[in-house]
Amino acid sequence: MEELKGLTERDAEVCAKYKANVAGDATELWFESPEMAGMPASFLKHRVDGSSGKVKVTLSYPDIIPVMGSCEVESTRKAVVEARERAYGENLELMAEGVALRKRMAELLGYPSWAHFVIETRMAGTPEAVEEFLGKLKELARKGSEKDIEDLRAAKKEHKAKLGELVDGEEVVIEAWDTSFYSNYILKRDYGVDTEVVREFFPLDHVVETTLQIYQELLGLVFVELPSGSFSRWHKDVRLFLVNDAASGTRTGHFYLDLHPRQGKYSHAAIFHLLKRHRDQTAVDAMMCNLPAPSADGTPALLRHGDVVTFFHEFGHIMHGLCAEGDGNATRFAKCPRDFVEAPSQMLENWCWQPQVLRRLSKHYKSGEPLPDTLREALVAAKNVHEAMGMMRQLYLATLDLTIHSAAPPTSGTGLQELVDRLRPEITGIRNPKDANMLRSFGHLMNQYSAAYYGYLWAEVISADMFATRFEADCMSKEAGMDYRKMVLAPGGTGKIMDHLKAFLGGRAPTQEPFLRSRAII
């Protein structure tokens, strides 16, 4: 037991160091103005150095996502990808150490691998069941993904020809830094969806306010924001809300919102349970995001539709934490299976594609008008463009996670590099850039998602069936919303999740068909 304790403590130290390296990264890339061709003026305005005229790009999401999606200069996109996947100090070695520590812990507990130990208490039950699940999805998505990549390749060839950069006889290849740009290129060319135009209809303040309104209506809750200065907080931008049940007025809990990036902050989107329900103590959760902040001159922060979906998703986790009921949820033993916990929030992502909700969520930052019907219809029509390619990326990440937590994982940073160099092209069809490794910043595998990343896809099967069965006909149904709160959210981590799901779905277990249909795979 002493060895196990030491291994656990060392794993916590390694994970903390890894996360600190990501949060504390101060990488700055500087580009000449022509190297930023295609970037909107709104992006460049606050990133241009007044003396040199160069443009600063960091590795934070509000910088890299727009660059990867809009910059027409391939060398710039390549530089950003290579910088991001080579940064963060010794994180690859820390990942290797964490993997080795978990493997030894599993051995001491009598398991052949960390994956066997972790998955035993999950819905999947065994790594073999997960491998079968992932394998079937790979076969279903492979042909579509190959077609998606060929579409991108044709778009890249067309684009290079327009720029006068296409060389006769040149083999045009889709690289890791091309996928976002040419997906957006096709969305604009074939569907009339310009992400920069769409952003103008999603000012952050309006999206946040409306999202909170929708959740209150759907779940029968009332949110009250506490005045600034009336509560303790870790940063001046943090907001705090009280949550009450609408019918009884009973306090349900509190949640914090911390929405913008800053040096040293957690660099992804996630929620954290600060306090669990216990007797008179109600739950307290915090949402961490890295959404763009308003400009110093008062220009509102504008969100991509994908950011809107992310916010809606993460807030679903807040509701899952706060709506859990009963003393059974007061203990650390009350936990949803990791391969279910994403399902409630994934289901709620569907609201961001419904016409009635899009009309409410959108409000042009100048005119105040909602998203025009033609643009909304185009956005919805393009929802599943390159979906198979996106699924293959998720399957790659899940397979990578399962492999490094298997019975024979890589034992060094070099081994992890060799694994990524092999698996990425094998599954996604896109080669890994030289010396690049996303395991340097794949923080999920250095927290509760180790040997559990497959849960995103596993849970999405469940979420698709919940939406199709109970909400597709009327996503704002108060009856379905209250059933969802009481049957799915309220049990929290108590009881058997399949029993709760069967009750919500009218007595049957979830099936894969709604998921495959929602992803346009069948």
PDB file of C-alpha atoms in Angstrom, residues 3-170:
ATOM      1  CA  GLU A   3       4.091   1.964  -2.937  1.00  0.00           C
ATOM      2  CA  LEU A   4       0.586   2.638  -4.247  1.00  0.00           C
ATOM      3  CA  LYS A   5       0.332   5.774  -2.136  1.00  0.00           C
ATOM      4  CA  GLY A   6       3.679   7.006  -3.431  1.00  0.00           C
ATOM      5  CA  LEU A   7       2.689   6.323  -7.042  1.00  0.00           C
ATOM      6  CA  THR A   8      -0.601   8.185  -6.604  1.00  0.00           C
ATOM      7  CA  GLU A   9       1.133  11.197  -5.094  1.00  0.00           C
ATOM      8  CA  ARG A  10       3.770  11.258  -7.819  1.00  0.00           C
ATOM      9  CA  ASP A  11       1.098  10.994 -10.550  1.00  0.00           C
ATOM     10  CA  ALA A  12      -0.668  14.014  -9.027  1.00  0.00           C
ATOM     11  CA  GLU A  13       2.637  15.941  -9.036  1.00  0.00           C
ATOM     12  CA  VAL A  14       3.346  15.023 -12.662  1.00  0.00           C
ATOM     13  CA  CYS A  15      -0.164  16.007 -13.777  1.00  0.00           C
ATOM     14  CA  ALA A  16       0.078  19.320 -11.920  1.00  0.00           C
ATOM     15  CA  LYS A  17       3.440  20.133 -13.524  1.00  0.00           C
ATOM     16  CA  TYR A  18       2.068  19.193 -16.955  1.00  0.00           C
ATOM     17  CA  LYS A  19      -0.966  21.469 -16.549  1.00  0.00           C
ATOM     18  CA  ALA A  20       1.173  24.318 -15.223  1.00  0.00           C
ATOM     19  CA  ASN A  21       3.368  24.113 -18.328  1.00  0.00           C
ATOM     20  CA  VAL A  22       0.294  24.495 -20.541  1.00  0.00           C
ATOM     21  CA  ALA A  23      -1.318  27.265 -18.495  1.00  0.00           C
ATOM     22  CA  GLY A  24       1.933  29.205 -18.135  1.00  0.00           C
ATOM     23  CA  ASP A  25       2.952  29.085 -21.787  1.00  0.00           C
ATOM     24  CA  ALA A  26       4.017  32.497 -23.057  1.00  0.00           C
ATOM     25  CA  THR A  27       4.847  31.616 -26.675  1.00  0.00           C
ATOM     26  CA  GLU A  28       4.490  34.533 -29.070  1.00  0.00           C
ATOM     27  CA  LEU A  29       4.721  34.219 -32.836  1.00  0.00           C
ATOM     28  CA  TRP A  30       5.277  37.374 -34.879  1.00  0.00           C
ATOM     29  CA  PHE A  31       4.202  37.678 -38.506  1.00  0.00           C
ATOM     30  CA  GLU A  32       4.562  40.341 -41.151  1.00  0.00           C
ATOM     31  CA  SER A  33       1.290  41.788 -42.409  1.00  0.00           C
ATOM     32  CA  PRO A  34       1.331  39.856 -45.752  1.00  0.00           C
ATOM     33  CA  GLU A  35       1.748  36.618 -43.791  1.00  0.00           C
ATOM     34  CA  MET A  36      -1.674  37.250 -42.231  1.00  0.00           C
ATOM     35  CA  ALA A  37      -3.576  37.539 -45.522  1.00  0.00           C
ATOM     36  CA  GLY A  38      -7.215  36.583 -45.112  1.00  0.00           C
ATOM     37  CA  MET A  39      -7.433  37.583 -41.463  1.00  0.00           C
ATOM     38  CA  PRO A  40     -10.226  40.056 -40.696  1.00  0.00           C
ATOM     39  CA  ALA A  41      -9.394  43.562 -39.559  1.00  0.00           C
ATOM     40  CA  SER A  42     -11.163  42.891 -36.263  1.00  0.00           C
ATOM     41  CA  PHE A  43      -8.587  40.178 -35.492  1.00  0.00           C
ATOM     42  CA  LEU A  44      -5.552  42.215 -36.531  1.00  0.00           C
ATOM     43  CA  LYS A  45      -6.623  45.465 -34.852  1.00  0.00           C
ATOM     44  CA  HIS A  46      -5.474  44.604 -31.327  1.00  0.00           C
ATOM     45  CA  ARG A  47      -2.569  42.336 -32.260  1.00  0.00           C
ATOM     46  CA  VAL A  48      -0.449  44.672 -34.397  1.00  0.00           C
ATOM     47  CA  ASP A  49       2.691  46.102 -32.828  1.00  0.00           C
ATOM     48  CA  GLY A  50       2.649  49.863 -33.357  1.00  0.00           C
ATOM     49  CA  SER A  51       6.379  50.205 -34.019  1.00  0.00           C
ATOM     50  CA  SER A  52       7.183  47.172 -36.163  1.00  0.00           C
ATOM     51  CA  GLY A  53       3.797  46.587 -37.800  1.00  0.00           C
ATOM     52  CA  LYS A  54       4.115  42.888 -37.042  1.00  0.00           C
ATOM     53  CA  VAL A  55       1.175  40.820 -35.823  1.00  0.00           C
ATOM     54  CA  LYS A  56       1.399  38.844 -32.579  1.00  0.00           C
ATOM     55  CA  VAL A  57      -0.196  35.397 -32.343  1.00  0.00           C
ATOM     56  CA  THR A  58      -0.188  33.388 -29.114  1.00  0.00           C
ATOM     57  CA  LEU A  59      -1.181  29.755 -28.599  1.00  0.00           C
ATOM     58  CA  SER A  60      -4.482  30.645 -26.873  1.00  0.00           C
ATOM     59  CA  TYR A  61      -7.707  29.533 -28.532  1.00  0.00           C
ATOM     60  CA  PRO A  62      -8.935  33.050 -29.445  1.00  0.00           C
ATOM     61  CA  ASP A  63      -5.740  33.366 -31.534  1.00  0.00           C
ATOM     62  CA  ILE A  64      -5.103  29.958 -33.050  1.00  0.00           C
ATOM     63  CA  ILE A  65      -8.668  29.052 -34.051  1.00  0.00           C
ATOM     64  CA  PRO A  66      -9.198  32.153 -36.236  1.00  0.00           C
ATOM     65  CA  VAL A  67      -5.734  31.806 -37.791  1.00  0.00           C
ATOM     66  CA  MET A  68      -6.215  28.141 -38.645  1.00  0.00           C
ATOM     67  CA  GLY A  69      -9.639  28.840 -40.129  1.00  0.00           C
ATOM     68  CA  SER A  70      -9.028  32.070 -42.048  1.00  0.00           C
ATOM     69  CA  CYS A  71      -5.348  32.712 -42.812  1.00  0.00           C
ATOM     70  CA  GLU A  72      -4.691  32.144 -46.499  1.00  0.00           C
ATOM     71  CA  VAL A  73      -0.914  31.794 -46.061  1.00  0.00           C
ATOM     72  CA  GLU A  74      -0.014  28.137 -45.633  1.00  0.00           C
ATOM     73  CA  SER A  75       3.390  28.854 -44.071  1.00  0.00           C
ATOM     74  CA  THR A  76       1.699  30.888 -41.321  1.00  0.00           C
ATOM     75  CA  ARG A  77      -0.767  28.130 -40.488  1.00  0.00           C
ATOM     76  CA  LYS A  78       2.079  25.621 -40.524  1.00  0.00           C
ATOM     77  CA  ALA A  79       4.133  27.751 -38.124  1.00  0.00           C
ATOM     78  CA  VAL A  80       1.217  27.966 -35.672  1.00  0.00           C
ATOM     79  CA  VAL A  81       0.573  24.200 -35.731  1.00  0.00           C
ATOM     80  CA  GLU A  82       4.251  23.370 -35.285  1.00  0.00           C
ATOM     81  CA  ALA A  83       4.636  25.881 -32.450  1.00  0.00           C
ATOM     82  CA  ARG A  84       1.608  24.539 -30.596  1.00  0.00           C
ATOM     83  CA  GLU A  85       2.594  20.883 -30.940  1.00  0.00           C
ATOM     84  CA  ARG A  86       6.235  21.482 -29.977  1.00  0.00           C
ATOM     85  CA  ALA A  87       5.629  23.814 -27.025  1.00  0.00           C
ATOM     86  CA  TYR A  88       5.056  23.266 -23.297  1.00  0.00           C
ATOM     87  CA  GLY A  89       8.491  22.296 -22.050  1.00  0.00           C
ATOM     88  CA  GLU A  90       9.008  18.667 -21.015  1.00  0.00           C
ATOM     89  CA  ASN A  91       5.319  17.753 -21.249  1.00  0.00           C
ATOM     90  CA  LEU A  92       5.898  14.775 -23.534  1.00  0.00           C
ATOM     91  CA  GLU A  93       8.249  13.253 -20.962  1.00  0.00           C
ATOM     92  CA  LEU A  94       5.765  14.075 -18.182  1.00  0.00           C
ATOM     93  CA  MET A  95       3.028  12.323 -20.164  1.00  0.00           C
ATOM     94  CA  ALA A  96       5.276   9.251 -20.517  1.00  0.00           C
ATOM     95  CA  GLU A  97       5.970   9.258 -16.772  1.00  0.00           C
ATOM     96  CA  GLY A  98       2.284   9.592 -15.945  1.00  0.00           C
ATOM     97  CA  VAL A  99       1.464   6.653 -18.217  1.00  0.00           C
ATOM     98  CA  ALA A 100       4.141   4.496 -16.546  1.00  0.00           C
ATOM     99  CA  LEU A 101       2.931   5.434 -13.060  1.00  0.00           C
ATOM    100  CA  ARG A 102      -0.656   4.470 -13.889  1.00  0.00           C
ATOM    101  CA  LYS A 103       0.465   1.188 -15.440  1.00  0.00           C
ATOM    102  CA  ARG A 104       2.291   0.279 -12.220  1.00  0.00           C
ATOM    103  CA  MET A 105      -0.706   1.297 -10.083  1.00  0.00           C
ATOM    104  CA  ALA A 106      -2.945  -0.986 -12.151  1.00  0.00           C
ATOM    105  CA  GLU A 107      -0.501  -3.881 -11.701  1.00  0.00           C
ATOM    106  CA  LEU A 108      -0.474  -3.430  -7.927  1.00  0.00           C
ATOM    107  CA  LEU A 109      -4.281  -3.509  -7.968  1.00  0.00           C
ATOM    108  CA  GLY A 110      -4.300  -6.728  -9.995  1.00  0.00           C
ATOM    109  CA  TYR A 111      -5.194  -5.367 -13.437  1.00  0.00           C
ATOM    110  CA  PRO A 112      -3.306  -5.948 -16.696  1.00  0.00           C
ATOM    111  CA  SER A 113      -3.524  -2.265 -17.640  1.00  0.00           C
ATOM    112  CA  TRP A 114      -4.743   1.136 -16.459  1.00  0.00           C
ATOM    113  CA  ALA A 115      -7.502   0.903 -19.072  1.00  0.00           C
ATOM    114  CA  HIS A 116      -8.785  -2.350 -17.538  1.00  0.00           C
ATOM    115  CA  PHE A 117      -8.827  -0.748 -14.078  1.00  0.00           C
ATOM    116  CA  VAL A 118     -10.583   2.443 -15.197  1.00  0.00           C
ATOM    117  CA  ILE A 119     -13.160   0.985 -17.572  1.00  0.00           C
ATOM    118  CA  GLU A 120     -14.297  -1.816 -15.249  1.00  0.00           C
ATOM    119  CA  THR A 121     -16.699   0.561 -13.462  1.00  0.00           C
ATOM    120  CA  ARG A 122     -17.815   2.395 -16.606  1.00  0.00           C
ATOM    121  CA  MET A 123     -20.764   1.613 -18.864  1.00  0.00           C
ATOM    122  CA  ALA A 124     -18.464  -0.062 -21.400  1.00  0.00           C
ATOM    123  CA  GLY A 125     -17.099  -2.498 -18.799  1.00  0.00           C
ATOM    124  CA  THR A 126     -13.892  -3.563 -20.583  1.00  0.00           C
ATOM    125  CA  PRO A 127     -11.292  -2.113 -22.979  1.00  0.00           C
ATOM    126  CA  GLU A 128     -12.214  -4.878 -25.397  1.00  0.00           C
ATOM    127  CA  ALA A 129     -15.798  -3.582 -25.560  1.00  0.00           C
ATOM    128  CA  VAL A 130     -14.449  -0.086 -26.214  1.00  0.00           C
ATOM    129  CA  GLU A 131     -12.162  -1.341 -28.969  1.00  0.00           C
ATOM    130  CA  GLU A 132     -15.121  -3.090 -30.624  1.00  0.00           C
ATOM    131  CA  PHE A 133     -17.219   0.095 -30.375  1.00  0.00           C
ATOM    132  CA  LEU A 134     -14.452   2.259 -31.852  1.00  0.00           C
ATOM    133  CA  GLY A 135     -13.682  -0.291 -34.552  1.00  0.00           C
ATOM    134  CA  LYS A 136     -17.261  -0.346 -35.812  1.00  0.00           C
ATOM    135  CA  LEU A 137     -17.380   3.440 -35.972  1.00  0.00           C
ATOM    136  CA  LYS A 138     -14.075   3.543 -37.865  1.00  0.00           C
ATOM    137  CA  GLU A 139     -15.460   1.234 -40.508  1.00  0.00           C
ATOM    138  CA  LEU A 140     -18.643   3.297 -40.846  1.00  0.00           C
ATOM    139  CA  ALA A 141     -16.792   6.625 -41.093  1.00  0.00           C
ATOM    140  CA  ARG A 142     -13.697   5.651 -43.108  1.00  0.00           C
ATOM    141  CA  LYS A 143     -15.075   6.028 -46.644  1.00  0.00           C
ATOM    142  CA  GLY A 144     -16.762   9.311 -45.812  1.00  0.00           C
ATOM    143  CA  SER A 145     -13.550  10.611 -44.273  1.00  0.00           C
ATOM    144  CA  GLU A 146     -11.547   9.683 -47.361  1.00  0.00           C
ATOM    145  CA  LYS A 147     -14.061  11.579 -49.496  1.00  0.00           C
ATOM    146  CA  ASP A 148     -13.875  14.577 -47.132  1.00  0.00           C
ATOM    147  CA  ILE A 149     -10.091  14.708 -47.452  1.00  0.00           C
ATOM    148  CA  GLU A 150     -10.330  14.450 -51.220  1.00  0.00           C
ATOM    149  CA  ASP A 151     -12.784  17.385 -51.203  1.00  0.00           C
ATOM    150  CA  LEU A 152     -10.281  19.411 -49.171  1.00  0.00           C
ATOM    151  CA  ARG A 153      -7.463  18.434 -51.523  1.00  0.00           C
ATOM    152  CA  ALA A 154      -9.460  19.637 -54.544  1.00  0.00           C
ATOM    153  CA  ALA A 155     -10.242  22.892 -52.707  1.00  0.00           C
ATOM    154  CA  LYS A 156      -6.558  23.389 -51.864  1.00  0.00           C
ATOM    155  CA  LYS A 157      -5.599  22.839 -55.479  1.00  0.00           C
ATOM    156  CA  GLU A 158      -8.197  25.386 -56.609  1.00  0.00           C
ATOM    157  CA  HIS A 159      -7.058  27.901 -54.004  1.00  0.00           C
ATOM    158  CA  LYS A 160      -3.360  27.539 -54.847  1.00  0.00           C
ATOM    159  CA  ALA A 161      -4.194  28.052 -58.525  1.00  0.00           C
ATOM    160  CA  LYS A 162      -6.056  31.284 -57.684  1.00  0.00           C
ATOM    161  CA  LEU A 163      -3.036  32.513 -55.738  1.00  0.00           C
ATOM    162  CA  GLY A 164      -0.694  31.586 -58.581  1.00  0.00           C
ATOM    163  CA  GLU A 165       1.110  29.092 -56.326  1.00  0.00           C
ATOM    164  CA  LEU A 166       0.174  25.850 -58.081  1.00  0.00           C
ATOM    165  CA  VAL A 167       3.139  24.176 -59.749  1.00  0.00           C
ATOM    166  CA  ASP A 168       2.503  21.978 -62.798  1.00  0.00           C
ATOM    167  CA  GLY A 169       2.609  18.327 -61.825  1.00  0.00           C
ATOM    168  CA  GLU A 170       2.630  19.156 -58.098  1.00  0.00           C
TER     169      GLU A 170
END
